[in-house]
mmCIF file of C-alpha atoms in Angstrom:
data_model
loop_
_atom_site.group_PDB
_atom_site.id
_atom_site.type_symbol
_atom_site.label_atom_id
_atom_site.label_comp_id
_atom_site.label_asym_id
_atom_site.label_seq_id
_atom_site.Cartn_x
_atom_site.Cartn_y
_atom_site.Cartn_z
ATOM 1 C CA MET A 1 18.909 144.320 143.710
ATOM 2 C CA GLU A 2 19.276 144.364 140.064
ATOM 3 C CA ARG A 3 17.365 141.722 138.294
ATOM 4 C CA TYR A 4 17.643 140.588 134.579
ATOM 5 C CA ARG A 5 15.727 138.245 132.393
ATOM 6 C CA TYR A 6 18.871 136.445 131.158
ATOM 7 C CA VAL A 7 21.975 136.146 133.140
ATOM 8 C CA ILE A 8 25.192 134.355 132.010
ATOM 9 C CA LEU A 9 27.492 133.290 134.775
ATOM 10 C CA GLY A 10 31.039 133.359 133.389
ATOM 11 C CA GLY A 11 32.681 135.700 131.108
ATOM 12 C CA GLY A 12 34.402 133.393 128.598
ATOM 13 C CA MET A 13 33.615 132.262 125.125
ATOM 14 C CA VAL A 14 30.137 130.977 125.774
ATOM 15 C CA ALA A 15 29.176 134.394 127.074
ATOM 16 C CA GLY A 16 30.675 136.233 124.168
ATOM 17 C CA TYR A 17 28.881 134.189 121.563
ATOM 18 C CA ALA A 18 25.648 133.930 123.513
ATOM 19 C CA ALA A 19 25.688 137.747 123.634
ATOM 20 C CA LYS A 20 25.758 137.885 119.833
ATOM 21 C CA VAL A 21 22.657 135.800 119.637
ATOM 22 C CA PHE A 22 20.748 137.906 122.243
ATOM 23 C CA ALA A 23 21.782 140.993 120.388
ATOM 24 C CA GLU A 24 20.771 139.694 117.031
ATOM 25 C CA ARG A 25 17.267 138.869 118.366
ATOM 26 C CA GLY A 26 16.824 142.164 120.024
ATOM 27 C CA ALA A 27 17.013 140.901 123.593
ATOM 28 C CA GLY A 28 20.254 142.568 124.588
ATOM 29 C CA GLY A 29 18.728 144.910 127.026
ATOM 30 C CA GLN A 30 17.589 142.009 129.237
ATOM 31 C CA VAL A 31 20.969 140.320 129.484
ATOM 32 C CA ALA A 32 23.831 140.581 132.087
ATOM 33 C CA ILE A 33 27.202 138.749 131.948
ATOM 34 C CA VAL A 34 28.759 138.189 135.427
ATOM 35 C CA SER A 35 32.449 137.652 135.118
ATOM 36 C CA ALA A 36 35.313 137.294 137.631
ATOM 37 C CA GLU A 37 37.811 138.327 134.926
ATOM 38 C CA ALA A 38 38.830 141.946 134.282
ATOM 39 C CA THR A 39 38.696 141.475 130.543
ATOM 40 C CA LEU A 40 35.608 141.323 128.177
ATOM 41 C CA PRO A 41 34.862 137.895 126.741
ATOM 42 C CA TYR A 42 37.834 136.797 124.459
ATOM 43 C CA GLU A 43 38.980 134.050 122.193
ATOM 44 C CA ARG A 44 40.778 131.304 124.071
ATOM 45 C CA PRO A 45 42.860 129.721 121.296
ATOM 46 C CA PRO A 46 45.273 132.629 120.842
ATOM 47 C CA LEU A 47 46.294 132.270 124.416
ATOM 48 C CA SER A 48 48.570 129.284 123.555
ATOM 49 C CA LYS A 49 49.273 130.473 119.943
ATOM 50 C CA GLY A 50 49.516 134.089 118.704
ATOM 51 C CA PHE A 51 48.858 135.985 121.883
ATOM 52 C CA LEU A 52 51.367 133.871 123.782
ATOM 53 C CA ALA A 53 53.938 134.547 120.916
ATOM 54 C CA GLY A 54 53.280 138.288 121.110
ATOM 55 C CA GLN A 55 51.867 138.390 117.673
ATOM 56 C CA GLU A 56 48.291 139.503 118.946
ATOM 57 C CA ASP A 57 47.168 141.977 121.514
ATOM 58 C CA GLU A 58 44.244 141.926 123.821
ATOM 59 C CA ALA A 59 42.021 144.007 121.644
ATOM 60 C CA GLY A 60 42.575 141.623 118.787
ATOM 61 C CA ILE A 61 41.299 138.612 120.642
ATOM 62 C CA LEU A 62 38.051 140.125 122.044
ATOM 63 C CA ILE A 63 34.959 138.398 120.817
ATOM 64 C CA ASN A 64 33.048 141.707 120.891
ATOM 65 C CA ASP A 65 34.442 145.163 121.730
ATOM 66 C CA ALA A 66 33.005 147.343 124.521
ATOM 67 C CA ALA A 67 30.872 149.307 122.049
ATOM 68 C CA PHE A 68 28.886 146.118 121.052
ATOM 69 C CA TYR A 69 27.849 145.458 124.707
ATOM 70 C CA ARG A 70 26.997 149.135 125.112
ATOM 71 C CA ASP A 71 25.132 149.581 121.922
ATOM 72 C CA HIS A 72 22.994 146.506 122.591
ATOM 73 C CA GLY A 73 22.279 147.307 126.257
ATOM 74 C CA ILE A 74 24.096 144.129 127.465
ATOM 75 C CA ARG A 75 25.478 144.619 131.031
ATOM 76 C CA VAL A 76 28.899 143.224 131.523
ATOM 77 C CA LEU A 77 29.866 142.987 135.178
ATOM 78 C CA LEU A 78 33.603 142.464 135.228
ATOM 79 C CA ASN A 79 35.749 141.832 138.273
ATOM 80 C CA THR A 80 32.591 140.243 139.850
ATOM 81 C CA PRO A 81 33.521 136.862 141.430
ATOM 82 C CA VAL A 82 30.410 135.047 142.788
ATOM 83 C CA ARG A 83 30.577 133.303 146.047
ATOM 84 C CA ALA A 84 27.162 131.582 146.007
ATOM 85 C CA VAL A 85 24.279 130.960 143.792
ATOM 86 C CA ASP A 86 20.677 130.654 145.252
ATOM 87 C CA LEU A 87 18.745 128.776 142.734
ATOM 88 C CA GLU A 88 15.575 128.763 144.674
ATOM 89 C CA THR A 89 15.371 132.540 144.964
ATOM 90 C CA ARG A 90 17.243 132.826 141.590
ATOM 91 C CA ARG A 91 20.012 135.188 142.708
ATOM 92 C CA LEU A 92 23.823 135.316 142.368
ATOM 93 C CA ILE A 93 25.653 136.400 145.486
ATOM 94 C CA PRO A 94 28.899 138.322 144.514
ATOM 95 C CA VAL A 95 31.853 138.483 146.850
ATOM 96 C CA VAL A 96 31.336 142.114 147.019
ATOM 97 C CA GLY A 97 28.083 144.044 146.204
ATOM 98 C CA GLU A 98 24.397 143.426 145.977
ATOM 99 C CA PRO A 99 22.796 140.182 144.752
ATOM 100 C CA ILE A 100 21.951 139.854 141.063
ATOM 101 C CA GLY A 101 18.644 138.347 140.190
ATOM 102 C CA PHE A 102 17.726 136.370 137.095
ATOM 103 C CA GLU A 103 14.745 134.760 135.522
ATOM 104 C CA GLN A 104 16.890 132.426 133.482
ATOM 105 C CA LEU A 105 20.495 131.361 134.062
ATOM 106 C CA LEU A 106 23.145 130.155 131.813
ATOM 107 C CA ILE A 107 26.035 128.521 133.618
ATOM 108 C CA ALA A 108 29.217 129.043 131.788
ATOM 109 C CA THR A 109 31.851 128.803 134.501
ATOM 110 C CA GLY A 110 34.232 126.759 132.280
ATOM 111 C CA ALA A 111 37.012 124.755 133.654
ATOM 112 C CA GLN A 112 40.086 125.182 135.954
ATOM 113 C CA PRO A 113 43.525 123.774 135.273
ATOM 114 C CA ARG A 114 44.536 120.773 137.330
ATOM 115 C CA ARG A 115 47.397 121.838 139.524
ATOM 116 C CA LEU A 116 50.628 120.028 140.511
ATOM 117 C CA ASP A 117 50.860 118.679 144.128
ATOM 118 C CA LEU A 118 54.806 118.511 144.134
ATOM 119 C CA PRO A 119 57.495 120.169 146.130
ATOM 120 C CA GLY A 120 58.295 123.435 144.731
ATOM 121 C CA ALA A 121 55.156 123.594 142.494
ATOM 122 C CA GLU A 122 53.978 126.891 144.237
ATOM 123 C CA ARG A 123 57.131 128.667 142.780
ATOM 124 C CA ALA A 124 56.345 131.766 140.769
ATOM 125 C CA GLU A 125 58.048 130.243 137.751
ATOM 126 C CA VAL A 126 55.675 127.308 137.519
ATOM 127 C CA PHE A 127 52.681 128.386 135.367
ATOM 128 C CA TYR A 128 49.319 127.182 134.135
ATOM 129 C CA LEU A 129 47.628 128.508 130.956
ATOM 130 C CA ARG A 130 43.938 129.257 131.138
ATOM 131 C CA SER A 131 43.341 132.951 131.175
ATOM 132 C CA VAL A 132 44.680 136.039 129.383
ATOM 133 C CA ASP A 133 46.431 136.940 132.598
ATOM 134 C CA ASP A 134 48.095 133.604 132.639
ATOM 135 C CA ALA A 135 49.393 134.225 129.068
ATOM 136 C CA ARG A 136 50.698 137.624 129.904
ATOM 137 C CA ARG A 137 52.633 136.261 132.892
ATOM 138 C CA ILE A 138 54.189 133.445 130.756
ATOM 139 C CA ARG A 139 55.068 135.884 128.091
ATOM 140 C CA ALA A 140 56.863 138.201 130.496
ATOM 141 C CA ALA A 141 58.552 135.178 132.058
ATOM 142 C CA TYR A 142 59.949 133.573 128.901
ATOM 143 C CA GLN A 143 61.562 136.859 127.799
ATOM 144 C CA GLN A 144 63.850 136.525 130.943
ATOM 145 C CA ALA A 145 64.474 132.754 130.476
ATOM 146 C CA ARG A 146 66.633 130.447 128.433
ATOM 147 C CA ARG A 147 65.353 127.068 129.229
ATOM 148 C CA ALA A 148 61.755 125.809 129.655
ATOM 149 C CA VAL A 149 59.971 122.610 130.548
ATOM 150 C CA VAL A 150 56.528 121.945 129.552
ATOM 151 C CA LEU A 151 54.493 119.244 131.225
ATOM 152 C CA GLY A 152 52.035 117.444 129.059
ATOM 153 C CA SER A 153 51.646 116.613 125.439
ATOM 154 C CA GLY A 154 48.106 117.467 124.623
ATOM 155 C CA PHE A 155 46.786 120.739 123.262
ATOM 156 C CA ILE A 156 48.511 123.013 125.741
ATOM 157 C CA GLY A 157 51.725 121.033 125.869
ATOM 158 C CA MET A 158 52.177 120.870 122.211
ATOM 159 C CA GLU A 159 51.168 124.486 121.423
ATOM 160 C CA VAL A 160 53.162 126.050 124.269
ATOM 161 C CA SER A 161 56.264 123.997 123.477
ATOM 162 C CA ALA A 162 56.153 125.152 119.891
ATOM 163 C CA VAL A 163 55.792 128.773 120.920
ATOM 164 C CA LEU A 164 58.588 128.726 123.561
ATOM 165 C CA GLN A 165 61.031 126.906 121.175
ATOM 166 C CA SER A 166 60.152 129.497 118.493
ATOM 167 C CA GLN A 167 60.908 132.316 120.980
ATOM 168 C CA GLY A 168 64.494 130.944 121.393
ATOM 169 C CA LEU A 169 64.118 128.964 124.519
ATOM 170 C CA ALA A 170 65.631 125.442 124.833
ATOM 171 C CA THR A 171 62.286 123.595 125.471
ATOM 172 C CA THR A 172 61.810 120.137 126.747
ATOM 173 C CA MET A 173 58.264 118.501 126.550
ATOM 174 C CA LEU A 174 57.841 116.007 129.412
ATOM 175 C CA PHE A 175 54.986 113.556 129.765
ATOM 176 C CA PRO A 176 54.159 110.150 131.394
ATOM 177 C CA ASP A 177 52.624 108.457 128.367
ATOM 178 C CA GLU A 178 54.727 106.428 125.773
ATOM 179 C CA ARG A 179 54.155 108.860 123.006
ATOM 180 C CA VAL A 180 52.771 112.324 122.186
ATOM 181 C CA TRP A 181 49.069 112.741 122.740
ATOM 182 C CA GLN A 182 48.524 109.069 123.091
ATOM 183 C CA ARG A 183 44.937 109.411 123.987
ATOM 184 C CA LEU A 184 44.093 110.977 120.571
ATOM 185 C CA PHE A 185 46.764 110.177 118.036
ATOM 186 C CA THR A 186 47.542 106.948 116.303
ATOM 187 C CA PRO A 187 51.295 105.679 116.787
ATOM 188 C CA GLU A 188 52.073 106.857 113.321
ATOM 189 C CA LEU A 189 50.685 110.375 113.941
ATOM 190 C CA SER A 190 52.538 110.661 117.314
ATOM 191 C CA ARG A 191 55.768 109.549 115.655
ATOM 192 C CA PHE A 192 55.093 112.263 112.918
ATOM 193 C CA PHE A 193 54.761 115.042 115.529
ATOM 194 C CA GLU A 194 57.661 113.784 117.635
ATOM 195 C CA ASP A 195 59.978 113.860 114.634
ATOM 196 C CA TYR A 196 58.652 117.287 113.654
ATOM 197 C CA TYR A 197 59.304 118.775 117.121
ATOM 198 C CA ARG A 198 62.679 117.207 117.407
ATOM 199 C CA ALA A 199 63.678 118.579 114.083
ATOM 200 C CA ARG A 200 62.945 122.040 115.362
ATOM 201 C CA GLY A 201 64.983 121.663 118.573
ATOM 202 C CA VAL A 202 62.360 120.483 121.173
ATOM 203 C CA THR A 203 63.519 117.775 123.461
ATOM 204 C CA ILE A 204 60.843 115.069 124.009
ATOM 205 C CA LEU A 205 60.956 112.982 127.145
ATOM 206 C CA SER A 206 58.185 110.389 127.084
ATOM 207 C CA GLY A 207 57.405 108.086 129.993
ATOM 208 C CA SER A 208 58.807 110.641 132.384
ATOM 209 C CA ARG A 209 57.446 112.507 135.432
ATOM 210 C CA ALA A 210 58.537 115.674 137.329
ATOM 211 C CA THR A 211 58.695 115.133 141.045
ATOM 212 C CA ALA A 212 60.053 118.510 142.428
ATOM 213 C CA PHE A 213 61.111 121.903 141.329
ATOM 214 C CA HIS A 214 64.306 123.343 142.845
ATOM 215 C CA GLY A 215 66.102 126.754 142.999
ATOM 216 C CA THR A 216 67.405 129.316 145.424
ATOM 217 C CA GLU A 217 66.043 132.749 144.446
ATOM 218 C CA ARG A 218 64.665 131.462 141.147
ATOM 219 C CA LEU A 219 63.674 128.192 139.590
ATOM 220 C CA GLU A 220 66.741 126.339 138.412
ATOM 221 C CA LEU A 221 66.009 122.564 138.140
ATOM 222 C CA VAL A 222 63.174 120.219 137.421
ATOM 223 C CA GLN A 223 63.701 116.998 139.275
ATOM 224 C CA LEU A 224 62.552 113.762 137.444
ATOM 225 C CA ALA A 225 61.314 110.487 138.919
ATOM 226 C CA ASP A 226 64.292 108.635 137.426
ATOM 227 C CA GLY A 227 66.775 110.953 139.302
ATOM 228 C CA ARG A 228 67.571 113.204 136.321
ATOM 229 C CA GLU A 229 67.620 116.992 136.740
ATOM 230 C CA LEU A 230 66.549 119.293 133.952
ATOM 231 C CA PRO A 231 67.950 122.875 133.970
ATOM 232 C CA ALA A 232 64.955 125.307 133.656
ATOM 233 C CA GLU A 233 63.955 128.835 134.461
ATOM 234 C CA LEU A 234 60.375 128.343 133.432
ATOM 235 C CA VAL A 235 57.743 125.558 133.669
ATOM 236 C CA VAL A 236 54.289 125.452 132.049
ATOM 237 C CA ALA A 237 52.012 122.657 133.196
ATOM 238 C CA GLY A 238 49.304 121.468 130.800
ATOM 239 C CA ILE A 239 48.019 118.461 132.702
ATOM 240 C CA GLY A 240 44.308 118.878 132.057
ATOM 241 C CA VAL A 241 41.532 120.747 133.522
ATOM 242 C CA ALA A 242 38.458 120.059 135.746
ATOM 243 C CA PRO A 243 34.993 121.555 135.211
ATOM 244 C CA ALA A 244 34.345 124.551 137.523
ATOM 245 C CA THR A 245 31.265 123.281 139.431
ATOM 246 C CA ALA A 246 32.282 124.136 143.094
ATOM 247 C CA LEU A 247 29.676 126.962 143.348
ATOM 248 C CA PHE A 248 26.938 124.283 142.922
ATOM 249 C CA ASP A 249 28.288 121.679 145.397
ATOM 250 C CA GLY A 250 25.347 120.698 147.626
ATOM 251 C CA SER A 251 22.725 122.358 145.233
ATOM 252 C CA ALA A 252 19.894 120.461 143.523
ATOM 253 C CA LEU A 253 21.764 120.576 140.290
ATOM 254 C CA HIS A 254 22.856 117.183 138.989
ATOM 255 C CA ILE A 255 26.633 117.132 138.717
ATOM 256 C CA GLU A 256 28.812 114.355 137.297
ATOM 257 C CA ASN A 257 32.014 115.360 135.537
ATOM 258 C CA GLY A 258 30.449 118.749 134.961
ATOM 259 C CA ILE A 259 26.945 120.034 135.136
ATOM 260 C CA LEU A 260 24.605 117.384 133.570
ATOM 261 C CA VAL A 261 22.426 118.773 130.842
ATOM 262 C CA ASN A 262 20.173 117.037 128.254
ATOM 263 C CA GLU A 263 20.397 117.444 124.426
ATOM 264 C CA TYR A 264 18.677 120.804 124.804
ATOM 265 C CA LEU A 265 21.383 122.071 127.251
ATOM 266 C CA GLU A 266 18.905 122.217 129.970
ATOM 267 C CA THR A 267 19.797 121.173 133.576
ATOM 268 C CA ASN A 268 17.390 119.236 135.802
ATOM 269 C CA LEU A 269 16.082 122.608 137.075
ATOM 270 C CA PRO A 270 13.780 124.849 135.129
ATOM 271 C CA ASP A 271 15.202 127.936 133.445
ATOM 272 C CA VAL A 272 18.694 126.862 134.308
ATOM 273 C CA TYR A 273 21.169 125.851 131.537
ATOM 274 C CA ALA A 274 24.816 125.070 131.128
ATOM 275 C CA ALA A 275 27.175 125.230 128.172
ATOM 276 C CA GLY A 276 30.846 125.044 127.257
ATOM 277 C CA ASP A 277 33.563 123.356 129.294
ATOM 278 C CA VAL A 278 31.408 122.813 132.339
ATOM 279 C CA ALA A 279 28.547 121.068 130.632
ATOM 280 C CA ASN A 280 28.289 117.390 130.466
ATOM 281 C CA TYR A 281 25.716 117.090 127.671
ATOM 282 C CA GLN A 282 23.698 114.346 125.996
ATOM 283 C CA ASP A 283 25.338 113.974 122.479
ATOM 284 C CA ALA A 284 22.314 113.407 120.285
ATOM 285 C CA LEU A 285 24.572 112.496 117.293
ATOM 286 C CA PHE A 286 26.727 109.799 118.862
ATOM 287 C CA GLY A 287 24.153 108.690 121.606
ATOM 288 C CA THR A 288 26.597 109.258 124.535
ATOM 289 C CA ARG A 289 27.342 111.687 127.260
ATOM 290 C CA ARG A 290 30.255 114.111 126.463
ATOM 291 C CA ARG A 291 31.998 117.023 127.984
ATOM 292 C CA VAL A 292 34.141 118.932 125.516
ATOM 293 C CA GLU A 293 36.835 121.437 126.413
ATOM 294 C CA HIS A 294 37.432 123.065 123.027
ATOM 295 C CA TRP A 295 36.795 126.405 121.299
ATOM 296 C CA ASP A 296 34.217 125.196 118.741
ATOM 297 C CA ASN A 297 32.019 123.518 121.430
ATOM 298 C CA ALA A 298 31.851 126.706 123.553
ATOM 299 C CA VAL A 299 31.017 128.731 120.428
ATOM 300 C CA SER A 300 28.293 126.411 119.343
ATOM 301 C CA GLN A 301 26.808 125.661 122.707
ATOM 302 C CA GLY A 302 26.858 129.417 123.699
ATOM 303 C CA GLN A 303 24.821 130.287 120.505
ATOM 304 C CA HIS A 304 22.547 127.207 121.048
ATOM 305 C CA ALA A 305 21.841 127.982 124.731
ATOM 306 C CA ALA A 306 20.895 131.586 123.913
ATOM 307 C CA ARG A 307 18.461 130.387 121.258
ATOM 308 C CA ARG A 308 16.957 127.979 123.750
ATOM 309 C CA MET A 309 16.605 130.667 126.377
ATOM 310 C CA LEU A 310 14.784 132.788 123.799
ATOM 311 C CA GLY A 311 12.202 130.041 123.300
ATOM 312 C CA GLU A 312 13.665 127.789 120.616
ATOM 313 C CA ARG A 313 13.803 124.075 121.544
ATOM 314 C CA THR A 314 15.888 121.964 119.235
ATOM 315 C CA PRO A 315 18.504 119.429 120.262
ATOM 316 C CA PHE A 316 22.067 120.252 120.103
ATOM 317 C CA VAL A 317 23.545 118.232 117.286
ATOM 318 C CA HIS A 318 27.108 118.897 116.586
ATOM 319 C CA VAL A 319 30.185 117.067 115.465
ATOM 320 C CA PRO A 320 33.044 117.725 117.949
ATOM 321 C CA TYR A 321 35.747 119.844 116.339
ATOM 322 C CA PHE A 322 39.007 121.413 117.177
ATOM 323 C CA PHE A 323 42.037 122.838 115.467
ATOM 324 C CA SER A 324 45.675 123.492 116.393
ATOM 325 C CA ASP A 325 48.715 125.461 115.234
ATOM 326 C CA GLU A 326 52.197 124.385 115.920
ATOM 327 C CA PHE A 327 55.342 125.826 114.308
ATOM 328 C CA ASP A 328 54.216 126.124 110.650
ATOM 329 C CA LEU A 329 51.721 123.305 110.888
ATOM 330 C CA SER A 330 47.921 123.849 111.015
ATOM 331 C CA TRP A 331 45.564 120.971 111.477
ATOM 332 C CA GLU A 332 41.920 120.071 112.185
ATOM 333 C CA PHE A 333 40.066 117.227 113.913
ATOM 334 C CA TRP A 334 36.437 116.080 113.906
ATOM 335 C CA GLY A 335 34.630 113.432 115.853
ATOM 336 C CA ASP A 336 35.453 110.932 118.600
ATOM 337 C CA THR A 337 38.281 108.345 118.284
ATOM 338 C CA SER A 338 37.186 106.476 121.442
ATOM 339 C CA LEU A 339 34.432 104.962 119.358
ATOM 340 C CA ALA A 340 36.587 103.532 116.653
ATOM 341 C CA ASP A 341 37.750 100.021 116.045
ATOM 342 C CA ALA A 342 40.085 100.898 113.091
ATOM 343 C CA ALA A 343 42.129 103.811 111.759
ATOM 344 C CA VAL A 344 43.427 104.532 108.182
ATOM 345 C CA GLN A 345 46.069 106.946 107.148
ATOM 346 C CA ARG A 346 46.054 108.812 103.968
ATOM 347 C CA GLY A 347 48.681 111.157 102.152
ATOM 348 C CA ASP A 348 52.318 111.653 102.676
ATOM 349 C CA PRO A 349 53.800 112.585 106.096
ATOM 350 C CA GLN A 350 57.058 113.547 104.387
ATOM 351 C CA ALA A 351 55.276 116.297 102.512
ATOM 352 C CA LYS A 352 53.440 117.434 105.664
ATOM 353 C CA SER A 353 50.115 116.408 103.910
ATOM 354 C CA LEU A 354 48.172 113.653 105.543
ATOM 355 C CA SER A 355 44.951 112.704 107.109
ATOM 356 C CA VAL A 356 43.761 109.894 109.416
ATOM 357 C CA TRP A 357 40.309 108.415 109.484
ATOM 358 C CA TRP A 358 38.831 106.451 112.376
ATOM 359 C CA LEU A 359 36.098 103.898 111.589
ATOM 360 C CA LYS A 360 33.600 101.948 113.776
ATOM 361 C CA GLU A 361 32.255 99.016 111.710
ATOM 362 C CA ARG A 362 33.338 100.910 108.636
ATOM 363 C CA ARG A 363 31.326 104.022 109.667
ATOM 364 C CA LEU A 364 33.409 107.203 109.961
ATOM 365 C CA VAL A 365 33.525 108.548 113.502
ATOM 366 C CA ALA A 366 36.635 110.772 113.454
ATOM 367 C CA ALA A 367 39.054 112.442 111.130
ATOM 368 C CA PHE A 368 42.296 114.398 111.380
ATOM 369 C CA VAL A 369 43.372 116.612 108.453
ATOM 370 C CA LEU A 370 46.624 118.388 107.795
ATOM 371 C CA ASN A 371 47.250 120.155 104.556
ATOM 372 C CA ARG A 372 44.892 118.147 102.543
ATOM 373 C CA PRO A 373 42.454 119.157 99.759
ATOM 374 C CA GLU A 374 39.279 121.176 100.694
ATOM 375 C CA GLU A 375 37.106 118.206 99.792
ATOM 376 C CA GLU A 376 38.677 116.041 102.486
ATOM 377 C CA ARG A 377 37.663 118.646 105.125
ATOM 378 C CA GLU A 378 34.087 118.727 103.764
ATOM 379 C CA PHE A 379 33.915 114.974 103.527
ATOM 380 C CA ALA A 380 35.081 114.461 107.018
ATOM 381 C CA GLN A 381 32.377 116.772 108.502
ATOM 382 C CA GLN A 382 29.498 115.401 106.435
ATOM 383 C CA ALA A 383 30.372 111.735 106.662
ATOM 384 C CA ILE A 384 30.694 111.869 110.456
ATOM 385 C CA ARG A 385 27.477 113.709 110.840
ATOM 386 C CA GLU A 386 25.735 111.220 108.607
ATOM 387 C CA GLN A 387 27.570 108.247 110.195
ATOM 388 C CA ARG A 388 28.325 107.226 106.675
ATOM 389 C CA GLU A 389 29.845 103.778 105.909
ATOM 390 C CA VAL A 390 33.215 104.240 104.042
ATOM 391 C CA ASP A 391 35.414 101.663 102.280
ATOM 392 C CA PRO A 392 38.873 101.785 104.145
ATOM 393 C CA ALA A 393 40.658 101.146 100.775
ATOM 394 C CA VAL A 394 39.200 104.291 99.325
ATOM 395 C CA LEU A 395 40.286 106.344 102.340
ATOM 396 C CA ARG A 396 43.809 104.925 102.155
ATOM 397 C CA ASP A 397 44.282 105.551 98.460
ATOM 398 C CA ALA A 398 45.066 109.345 98.171
ATOM 399 C CA ALA A 399 44.629 109.287 94.400
ATOM 400 C CA ARG A 400 40.953 108.606 94.801
ATOM 401 C CA PRO A 401 38.914 111.602 95.674
ATOM 402 C CA LEU A 402 36.557 111.816 98.597
ATOM 403 C CA SER A 403 33.288 113.240 97.493
ATOM 404 C CA PRO A 404 31.329 115.214 100.229
#
């Protein structure tokens, strides 16, 4: 049995960025990454953007190339799905091959797409987007299709709809809420994006649900709850994800909407850590529990967990952040809107230059920024981190600068 001082279970972004820290600290020769995928750890955001659009190739989205792992002595075990984890004897049990021993374990199993339980949902033309293989399959399928339906209006729904429409497919974005990304956006922000998408040809059907997928040899129709039928040769479902914790069912690990960790990313078991989409961590900044499914969180927690495993013990203090690209728009978001009791808009939507600021008792808790001056980006990050009190009138007045 091979045994390593540090083992990372999962070959995603947490693994790629944790590996950088281990390499920088000279600990690479004691590290193994165990991944079910066939590809080295890669960046996930391009899967619904440049890679899906055919603008980037696999080599271009790798976090580190093969030479990096080889030169630093980091063992990467690809195509190695694990069927069990023995936390008492500290071993991973692969589906095929000998057990892999560890002294310290970083759980980075990520999340899995929620799947449709509808008639016809098992058809080959109904896709989910989580891995590079998923993106490859969707890319191949849309080259043979004319019409697409995208289920969901969150990250995946918005980004995939923009790519498919830009690739020449007549695209419908279908979702049960009253407006686009209702959980995150203000009504005004939803309206801005809906108008923007419609102007570029995307059909938006809010308050709608798919109930079945029909076709003879290939997908032909998406059946809706109201009886309508949408012609389509391709469906992509972006209806959320669930943390991948099944390997630890029945174990001594504390699991609740992910693997519970404290502000140091430590589980309830010694020398066992979790990071990324699978980790439900204690947010030391906002004083709440949080599980974040975004790129920046995986990057930052992967780095932080590696440093913790190497002996540093500082709390993970981080402002949640994500970004998105849709058509020719590129925007950023920081914080947590669920804490807010007010929202203020700044800028000019007609000029595609606006920001939205969420406040709780006049303290800034979240910000959305699209094509605004650099100082607004800096202000957003610092003011949220400092939980700074801000005058709503100042935020609303785009002529008044926001000083970081």
